[in-house]
Structure formats: C-alpha cells, structure tokens
Coordinates of C-alpha atoms in Angstrom, one line a residue:
X45 CA -62.1 -94.4 170.6
X46 CA -62.3 -98.3 170.7
X47 CA -61.3 -100.5 173.4
X48 CA -57.9 -102.0 172.9
X49 CA -58.3 -104.9 175.0
X50 CA -57.8 -108.1 173.1
X51 CA -61.3 -109.2 171.8
X52 CA -62.0 -111.6 169.2
X53 CA -64.9 -110.0 167.3
X54 CA -65.4 -106.3 168.4
X55 CA -63.0 -104.3 166.4
X56 CA -65.7 -102.9 164.3
X57 CA -68.5 -103.3 166.7
X58 CA -67.0 -100.8 169.2
X59 CA -67.2 -98.0 166.7
X60 CA -70.2 -95.8 166.7
X61 CA -72.6 -95.9 163.7
X62 CA -71.3 -92.5 162.5
X63 CA -67.7 -93.6 162.6
X64 CA -68.5 -96.8 160.8
X65 CA -70.4 -94.9 157.9
X66 CA -67.2 -93.0 157.5
X67 CA -65.0 -95.9 157.7
X68 CA -67.0 -98.2 155.2
X69 CA -66.2 -96.1 152.0
X70 CA -62.5 -95.7 153.1
X71 CA -62.1 -99.5 153.3
X72 CA -63.7 -99.8 149.9
X73 CA -61.4 -97.3 148.4
X74 CA -58.2 -98.8 150.0
X75 CA -59.2 -102.1 148.6
X76 CA -59.1 -100.5 145.0
X77 CA -55.6 -99.0 145.8
X78 CA -54.4 -102.7 146.4
X79 CA -53.6 -102.7 142.7
X80 CA -51.9 -99.4 142.6
X81 CA -49.7 -100.9 145.2
X82 CA -48.9 -104.2 143.5
X83 CA -49.1 -103.2 139.8
X84 CA -45.9 -101.3 139.6
X85 CA -43.9 -104.3 141.0
X86 CA -45.4 -106.5 138.4
X87 CA -44.6 -104.2 135.5
X88 CA -40.9 -104.6 136.5
X89 CA -41.2 -108.3 136.8
X90 CA -43.3 -109.2 133.7
X91 CA -43.9 -106.0 131.8
X92 CA -47.2 -104.4 130.8
X93 CA -48.8 -107.4 129.3
X94 CA -47.8 -109.6 132.2
X95 CA -49.2 -107.1 134.7
X96 CA -52.4 -107.0 132.8
X97 CA -52.7 -110.9 132.8
X98 CA -52.2 -111.1 136.7
X99 CA -54.8 -108.4 137.2
X100 CA -57.2 -110.2 135.2
X101 CA -56.5 -113.5 137.0
X102 CA -56.7 -112.0 140.5
X103 CA -60.1 -110.2 139.8
X104 CA -61.6 -113.2 138.2
X105 CA -60.6 -115.5 141.1
X106 CA -61.9 -113.2 143.9
X107 CA -64.9 -111.0 142.6
X108 CA -67.5 -113.8 142.0
X109 CA -67.1 -115.1 145.5
X110 CA -67.0 -111.9 147.4
X111 CA -70.0 -110.6 145.4
X112 CA -72.0 -113.5 146.5
X113 CA -71.1 -113.2 150.0
X114 CA -72.3 -109.4 150.2
X115 CA -75.5 -110.3 148.4
X116 CA -76.2 -112.9 151.0
X117 CA -75.2 -110.7 154.0
X118 CA -77.4 -107.8 152.9
X119 CA -80.3 -110.0 151.6
X120 CA -80.2 -108.7 147.9
X121 CA -79.8 -111.9 146.3
X122 CA -81.2 -112.3 142.9
X123 CA -80.5 -113.0 139.0
X124 CA -81.2 -109.8 137.4
X125 CA -79.4 -106.5 136.7
X126 CA -80.5 -104.6 139.7
X127 CA -78.6 -107.4 141.7
X128 CA -75.6 -106.8 139.7
X129 CA -75.6 -103.0 140.1
X130 CA -76.2 -103.3 143.8
X131 CA -73.2 -105.6 144.1
X132 CA -70.9 -103.0 142.3
X133 CA -71.8 -100.3 144.9
X134 CA -70.4 -102.7 147.5
X135 CA -67.3 -103.7 145.6
X136 CA -63.6 -102.8 146.3
X137 CA -63.3 -102.6 142.4
X138 CA -65.8 -99.8 142.4
X139 CA -65.4 -97.6 145.4
X140 CA -68.1 -95.0 145.5
X141 CA -67.3 -91.5 144.0
X142 CA -63.7 -92.4 143.2
X143 CA -65.2 -95.0 140.8
X144 CA -68.3 -92.9 140.1
X145 CA -70.7 -95.6 138.8
X146 CA -74.1 -94.4 137.6
X147 CA -77.0 -96.6 136.7
X148 CA -80.0 -97.1 134.4
X149 CA -82.5 -100.1 134.4
X150 CA -84.5 -100.7 131.3
X151 CA -85.8 -103.9 132.6
X152 CA -84.6 -106.8 134.9
X153 CA -82.6 -108.0 132.1
X154 CA -81.3 -104.9 130.5
X155 CA -79.6 -101.9 132.0
X156 CA -76.6 -99.5 131.5
X157 CA -73.9 -98.1 133.8
X158 CA -71.4 -95.3 133.1
X159 CA -68.5 -93.8 135.0
X160 CA -68.9 -90.0 135.5
X161 CA -65.4 -90.1 137.2
X162 CA -63.1 -93.0 136.9
X163 CA -60.0 -92.7 139.4
X164 CA -58.4 -95.6 137.9
X165 CA -58.4 -93.9 134.5
X166 CA -56.9 -90.7 136.1
X167 CA -54.1 -92.8 137.5
X168 CA -53.3 -94.5 134.2
X169 CA -53.9 -92.1 131.5
X170 CA -50.8 -90.3 132.0
X171 CA -48.9 -93.4 131.2
X172 CA -50.3 -93.5 127.6
X173 CA -52.7 -95.1 125.5
X174 CA -51.1 -98.6 125.8
X175 CA -51.7 -98.8 129.6
X176 CA -55.3 -97.4 129.2
X177 CA -56.3 -100.0 126.7
X178 CA -54.6 -102.6 129.0
X179 CA -56.9 -101.6 131.9
X180 CA -60.0 -100.5 130.1
X181 CA -60.1 -103.3 127.2
X182 CA -57.8 -106.3 128.2
X183 CA -58.5 -106.4 132.1
X184 CA -62.3 -105.0 132.1
X185 CA -63.8 -107.3 129.6
X186 CA -63.1 -110.6 131.4
X187 CA -63.3 -109.1 134.9
X188 CA -66.8 -107.3 134.5
X189 CA -68.2 -110.7 133.1
X190 CA -66.6 -112.7 136.0
X191 CA -68.3 -110.1 138.5
X192 CA -71.5 -110.6 136.8
X193 CA -71.2 -114.3 136.8
X194 CA -71.7 -114.2 140.4
X195 CA -75.4 -113.0 139.8
X196 CA -76.3 -114.7 136.5
X197 CA -74.2 -116.8 134.3
X198 CA -76.0 -115.5 131.2
X199 CA -75.1 -111.9 131.9
X200 CA -72.7 -109.9 129.7
X201 CA -71.2 -106.6 130.1
X202 CA -70.2 -104.8 126.8
X203 CA -68.8 -101.2 126.2
X204 CA -70.9 -98.5 124.5
X205 CA -67.7 -96.5 124.5
X206 CA -64.4 -96.6 126.6
X207 CA -61.0 -95.1 126.8
X208 CA -58.6 -94.3 125.4
X209 CA -60.8 -91.2 125.2
X210 CA -61.6 -89.6 121.9
X211 CA -61.7 -86.5 122.3
X212 CA -59.4 -86.5 125.2
X213 CA -61.9 -84.9 127.6
X214 CA -64.9 -87.2 126.8
X215 CA -67.5 -87.5 129.5
X216 CA -68.7 -89.8 130.9
X217 CA -65.2 -91.6 131.0
X218 CA -67.1 -95.0 129.8
X219 CA -70.3 -96.5 129.2
X220 CA -71.5 -100.0 129.2
X221 CA -74.5 -102.3 128.7
X222 CA -75.6 -105.3 130.8
X223 CA -77.8 -107.7 129.1
X224 CA -78.9 -111.1 130.5
X225 CA -80.0 -113.4 127.8
X226 CA -80.2 -117.3 127.9
X227 CA -78.6 -117.2 124.5
X228 CA -75.4 -116.0 126.0
X229 CA -72.8 -118.8 126.6
X230 CA -71.6 -118.7 130.3
X231 CA -67.8 -117.9 130.6
X232 CA -65.9 -120.8 131.7
X233 CA -64.8 -120.7 135.4
X234 CA -61.2 -120.7 135.6
X235 CA -59.1 -123.0 137.8
X236 CA -57.8 -119.9 139.8
X237 CA -61.6 -119.0 140.6
X238 CA -62.2 -122.5 141.7
X239 CA -59.5 -122.5 144.0
X240 CA -60.5 -119.3 145.8
X241 CA -63.9 -120.8 146.1
X242 CA -62.4 -123.6 148.3
X243 CA -60.5 -120.9 150.6
X244 CA -61.4 -120.5 154.2
X245 CA -61.8 -116.7 153.2
X246 CA -64.9 -117.5 151.3
X247 CA -66.6 -119.7 153.7
X248 CA -65.8 -117.8 157.1
X249 CA -68.8 -116.6 159.2
X250 CA -68.9 -113.1 160.0
X251 CA -71.0 -111.0 162.6
X252 CA -74.8 -111.5 162.0
X253 CA -76.8 -108.5 161.4
X254 CA -79.0 -107.6 164.4
X255 CA -82.3 -106.4 162.9
X256 CA -82.9 -104.1 166.1
X257 CA -81.8 -100.8 166.3
X258 CA -82.0 -97.8 164.0
X259 CA -81.1 -97.9 160.2
X260 CA -81.4 -100.1 157.4
X261 CA -80.4 -103.8 158.1
X262 CA -80.1 -104.8 154.5
X263 CA -80.2 -103.7 150.7
X264 CA -83.6 -105.3 149.9
X265 CA -85.8 -103.0 147.8
X266 CA -85.0 -100.6 145.1
X267 CA -81.6 -99.7 143.5
X268 CA -80.4 -96.6 144.9
X269 CA -78.4 -94.0 142.8
X270 CA -75.7 -93.8 145.7
X271 CA -75.4 -95.8 148.9
X272 CA -75.4 -93.5 151.9
X273 CA -73.8 -95.5 154.4
X274 CA -75.0 -93.4 157.4
X275 CA -78.6 -94.9 156.5
X276 CA -77.3 -98.4 157.5
X277 CA -77.8 -99.7 161.1
X278 CA -74.7 -100.0 163.2
X279 CA -74.9 -103.7 163.1
X280 CA -75.2 -103.7 159.3
X281 CA -72.2 -101.5 159.0
X282 CA -70.1 -104.0 161.3
X283 CA -70.9 -106.6 158.8
X284 CA -70.3 -104.4 155.6
X285 CA -67.0 -103.4 157.2
X286 CA -65.9 -107.1 157.9
X287 CA -67.0 -108.1 154.3
X288 CA -65.1 -105.4 152.6
X289 CA -61.9 -106.4 154.6
X290 CA -62.4 -109.9 153.5
X291 CA -62.9 -108.8 149.9
X292 CA -59.3 -107.4 150.3
X293 CA -58.0 -110.8 151.6
X294 CA -59.8 -112.6 148.8
X295 CA -58.2 -110.4 146.3
X296 CA -54.8 -110.7 147.7
X297 CA -55.1 -114.3 147.5
X298 CA -56.1 -114.2 143.8
X299 CA -52.9 -112.0 143.4
X300 CA -50.7 -114.4 144.8
X301 CA -52.0 -117.5 142.9
X302 CA -51.5 -115.5 139.8
X303 CA -48.0 -114.5 140.5
X304 CA -47.0 -118.0 141.7
X305 CA -47.8 -119.3 138.2
X306 CA -45.0 -117.0 136.8
X307 CA -42.1 -117.1 139.3
X308 CA -40.9 -119.1 142.1
X309 CA -42.2 -119.2 145.5
X310 CA -39.5 -116.8 147.1
X311 CA -40.1 -114.2 144.4
X312 CA -43.8 -114.7 144.5
X313 CA -43.9 -114.0 148.2
X314 CA -41.5 -111.1 147.8
X315 CA -43.7 -109.3 145.3
X316 CA -46.8 -110.0 147.3
X317 CA -45.1 -108.4 150.4
X318 CA -44.2 -105.5 148.5
X319 CA -48.0 -105.1 147.5
X320 CA -48.9 -105.6 151.0
X321 CA -46.3 -103.0 152.3
X322 CA -47.5 -100.3 150.1
X323 CA -51.3 -100.8 150.9
X324 CA -50.7 -101.3 154.5
X325 CA -49.0 -97.6 155.0
X326 CA -51.6 -95.8 152.9
X327 CA -54.6 -97.7 154.6
X328 CA -53.5 -96.8 157.9
X329 CA -52.9 -93.1 157.3
X330 CA -56.4 -92.8 155.6
X331 CA -58.0 -94.6 158.6
X332 CA -56.3 -92.3 161.0
X333 CA -57.4 -89.2 159.1
X334 CA -61.0 -90.4 158.4
X335 CA -61.7 -91.0 162.0
X336 CA -59.8 -88.0 163.3
X337 CA -57.4 -90.2 165.4
X338 CA -54.2 -88.8 167.2
X339 CA -50.9 -89.8 165.7
X340 CA -49.8 -91.3 169.2
X341 CA -49.9 -94.8 170.5
X342 CA -53.5 -94.7 171.4
X343 CA -54.4 -93.6 167.9
X344 CA -52.2 -96.5 166.5
X345 CA -54.0 -99.0 168.7
X346 CA -57.2 -98.0 167.3
X347 CA -56.1 -98.1 163.7
X348 CA -54.6 -101.7 164.4
X349 CA -58.0 -103.0 165.6
X350 CA -59.4 -101.6 162.3
X351 CA -56.8 -102.3 159.7
X352 CA -57.8 -104.8 157.0
X353 CA -54.3 -106.7 157.4
X354 CA -55.5 -108.0 160.8
X355 CA -59.3 -107.7 160.0
X356 CA -61.9 -109.2 160.4
X357 CA -61.1 -111.1 163.6
X358 CA -63.0 -114.1 162.7
X359 CA -60.5 -114.7 159.8
X360 CA -57.4 -113.3 161.3
X361 CA -55.9 -114.4 164.5
X362 CA -54.6 -111.1 166.1
X363 CA -54.6 -109.3 169.4
X364 CA -53.8 -105.6 170.2
X365 CA -52.9 -104.5 173.7
X366 CA -52.4 -101.0 175.0
X367 CA -52.1 -100.1 178.5
X368 CA -51.5 -96.3 178.1
X369 CA -47.6 -96.8 177.6
X370 CA -47.1 -100.0 175.8
X371 CA -48.7 -101.0 172.6
X372 CA -48.3 -104.8 171.6
X373 CA -49.5 -106.6 168.8
X374 CA -49.7 -110.3 168.5
X375 CA -50.2 -112.2 165.1
X376 CA -51.2 -115.6 165.9
X377 CA -50.7 -118.6 163.3
X378 CA -53.8 -120.5 164.1
X379 CA -56.3 -118.4 162.2
X380 CA -58.2 -119.2 159.1
X381 CA -56.0 -116.7 157.2
X382 CA -53.1 -118.9 158.0
X383 CA -54.7 -121.8 156.4
X384 CA -55.1 -119.8 153.2
X385 CA -51.5 -118.3 153.4
X386 CA -52.9 -114.9 153.2
X387 CA -51.3 -111.6 154.1
X388 CA -50.3 -112.0 157.7
X389 CA -48.3 -115.2 156.8
X390 CA -46.1 -112.7 155.0
X391 CA -44.9 -111.1 158.2
X392 CA -42.4 -112.8 160.4
X393 CA -39.5 -111.6 162.5
X394 CA -37.1 -111.1 159.5
X395 CA -39.9 -109.4 157.4
X396 CA -41.5 -106.6 159.3
X397 CA -41.8 -104.2 156.3
X398 CA -45.8 -104.2 155.9
X399 CA -46.0 -103.7 159.7
X400 CA -43.4 -100.9 159.7
X401 CA -45.4 -99.2 156.9
X402 CA -48.5 -99.5 158.8
X403 CA -47.2 -97.9 162.1
X404 CA -45.6 -95.1 160.2
X405 CA -48.7 -94.6 158.2
X406 CA -50.0 -93.4 161.7
X407 CA -46.7 -91.5 162.6
X408 CA -43.5 -91.9 160.9
X409 CA -41.6 -92.0 164.3
X410 CA -43.1 -95.4 165.3
X411 CA -41.1 -98.5 164.8
X412 CA -42.3 -102.2 165.3
X413 CA -39.9 -104.3 167.2
X414 CA -40.1 -108.3 167.6
X415 CA -40.3 -109.3 171.3
X416 CA -41.4 -112.9 170.8
X417 CA -41.7 -115.4 167.9
X418 CA -42.3 -119.1 168.0
X419 CA -44.8 -121.4 165.8
X420 CA -47.7 -120.1 167.6
X421 CA -47.2 -116.4 166.7
X422 CA -45.3 -113.3 166.4
X423 CA -45.3 -110.5 169.0
X424 CA -44.1 -107.0 168.5
X425 CA -44.2 -103.8 170.4
X426 CA -44.0 -100.3 169.1
X427 CA -41.4 -97.9 169.9
X428 CA -41.2 -94.2 169.4
X429 CA -38.0 -92.9 167.8
X430 CA -36.5 -89.5 168.2
X431 CA -37.0 -88.7 164.4
X432 CA -39.2 -89.7 161.6
X433 CA -38.3 -92.6 159.3
X434 CA -38.1 -91.8 155.7
X435 CA -41.2 -93.0 153.8
X436 CA -40.5 -96.4 152.1
X437 CA -40.6 -96.7 148.4
X438 CA -43.6 -99.3 148.4
X439 CA -45.8 -96.5 150.0
X440 CA -44.7 -93.8 147.8
X441 CA -45.3 -96.0 144.9
X442 CA -49.0 -96.4 146.1
X443 CA -49.5 -92.7 146.9
X444 CA -48.7 -92.0 143.1
X445 CA -52.6 -92.9 142.8
X446 CA -55.0 -89.9 143.0
X447 CA -57.0 -92.4 145.4
X448 CA -54.3 -91.9 148.1
X449 CA -55.4 -88.2 148.7
X450 CA -59.1 -88.6 147.6
X451 CA -61.7 -86.9 149.5
X452 CA -65.4 -88.2 149.8
X453 CA -68.3 -85.8 149.8
X454 CA -71.8 -85.7 151.2
X455 CA -74.1 -86.0 148.0
X456 CA -77.3 -85.9 150.1
X457 CA -80.2 -88.2 150.0
X458 CA -80.0 -90.9 147.0
X459 CA -82.7 -91.4 144.8
X460 CA -84.4 -94.9 144.1
X461 CA -83.9 -96.0 140.5
X462 CA -86.8 -97.8 139.0
X463 CA -87.3 -99.1 135.4
X464 CA -87.3 -96.6 132.8

C-alpha cells in the first residue's frame, strides 16, 4: 500500500517493483480504451466519418511526441525499424497482448509486423464492415505513418492484408510492412500535431532513472519479442508508468483539439468530459483489481495516487490525504496540465462526473462531495453511502470493449529478435 500523505513525486515510486510491473501494462491498456470511451459520443455528434476524422487527428497530434519521449527516457533513440518496433511496445495505441503485435526485422530499413490478436478489431467487428474499414483503413493509414515519423520521416507503414477479414476467421488479423527509404516523401506535419508539440505535457521533466539497483534501466540492445516488465528496474518502471500516464494526457489534448474544430467550446468540453468519465471509472476498477486493493477508502486512496487523471505529479497539481477515516482530494489549478487545459480542468464543483465515476470504480457506494473551491483549487471528500449508485452510462459504454475485462498472462522469457 502506498503512503497517502501528500507528496509531489512519489505516487509510483512508493510501489514495489513487482506491483509496478503489474501496473504498467494496465496503464497501457487503459490508454487504448480512451478511444472506446470517447468514440461512441463522437458517433452521436458527427457520425461514423466524423468520428474517424477526430480519431485520425488526435493520434496524429499525440503519438509522434510521446513516442520521442519514451525513446529518450529508455535510451533507444534511433532511425531504424527496430526503434519503431520498440516504440510500438510502449505505446498506448498498442497495449501488450490486447493488441498482440509480432515483429520481423529483415534489415535496419525493412521489417514487418502483424497482429495475432487485435482487441480493437474484436470491439469493432460486430458493428460491420463500414466501421472496420474506418478503423483499419481510414484511421490506421495516416496514424501509423505519424507514429513512424517520430523515428524517421522517410518511414512508411503499408498493409500486406488487413480487415475486413476474408475469410471471416483470417489470422493473423492484419499484417504490415515498414520500409525506410529516402525516396519516400515525408508526411506533412499537421497544425494539430505542431500544437501538441508546443504543450507543457510534451516538455515536462519526469523522474530520472536511477541506474543503481536490480533490473534493466533502459531498452538499449536488441528488440525483444515481448516486453516483460518485471525485468525492468523499479526506477525504470516508475518512469515508464509516468510516461504512459502522460501519453494519455497528450492523447486527450489531441482529442479536445480535434473536437473543438467541429463544435463550440461548451459542446467540446461536454464531449471530452464524457470521454474522461468513462475511462476514469474503468481505469480505477482495473487498477484496484490488478493490485489486489480493498474496496474501502484506503484502497481508493491508493488508486487516486496512481490514476492517470491525477498523474504524473510533475504535470498534475493534486494531493491525496487519508488519515484512516477521512479521504480528501485536492485538485490544484497551478499545474502544467492547467496551462494545457487538460483533463483535470474539466472537473469543477458543478461537474464532478469524472470523479464520481473514478471513486465508484473502486466501490459503487462512494460519492465525491465538494468541501472547498476557489481559483487555487477544488477540494473534495469521499463519503460512503448506504447503498450502491447505479453505474453511469459513460462507464457502461466503455465497458462494451473487450478490453475492460481483458486479463494479461505470463508469456515467459522473451526472445531477442535479430535480422533474419
């Protein structure tokens, strides 16, 4: 159990190496589920084609920047396909096992990847071929290239085959080539991508990795068939967890930019708040279950110190205080996230929906109640009601995804992947 005294930087550092290794893939998966939370609301407002365009723009905006951050943090910067593939293994767009990427490296400029299992496809396939095409063609083409752009502007990701699946049970679900060629014309960086590159989220300094202690301190060396997070050091896992939370904030900022192009400010905030509400509840429940936390106030206090809504602490101004009886959360208004206008700015005394979903993801009897609000911040306490509150619609929508109940498995020692 982590300490719940207010501390600006120790939310993840208070966890054991084993708990961090369990938590990191959970955070990656919950990052992917942000789209499951948001897309249903976009379809209502903009239809299938409008939803697809917002998805393109949000991932284009965020993925090049968070990809570069992770490369630098784990010391695997480069300009080859190995670097691209390593980035995919640490990307909220490709959470391990749920999006089961497999890789082959032919040489430093040529490679292939395929998905033995695509959880996103499992979510969308029941909706029909038009939705599958929107995801696997319209969205993937520009966003895969945008992610590769972070490593080499001359990289191109092109399909070998992809859904709609013919025959209906085709495996692997899709397959792609990655080719780096100076003759490839680099994609143009879009204004929304440039805007995210100027954000405080992209520039924030997170916990440095201490090279003392047991375990891997970086991802230098060969590409591995899978990342086994328990092989990393405690300090490296802290940094990875912080970076993955930041990926979620960057994606949410990209989502908000894309939605603002299409509706007025009030409607943009309303849609993004619904997105946050859905993912906040599902993430809280998965963190609780993954770490085996109790569904009492002490368990909630731990979840609050780890939840991406209020992490990493270098980016989000927040304090959690628990004295054994009273649990209090303060959301300050002086953090870097407030400068960017990110997730916590969507919560105020009149709009507690994301916090209610979060606390009820730990226990449906919990309720957040405002005890103070001024320009410096919002303070809430958590009460325990006599009976459970009904699950809110936004959380129920997010749980339609197979990812909401997905279980990770131990795949043993990963193999290094060398040039064929």
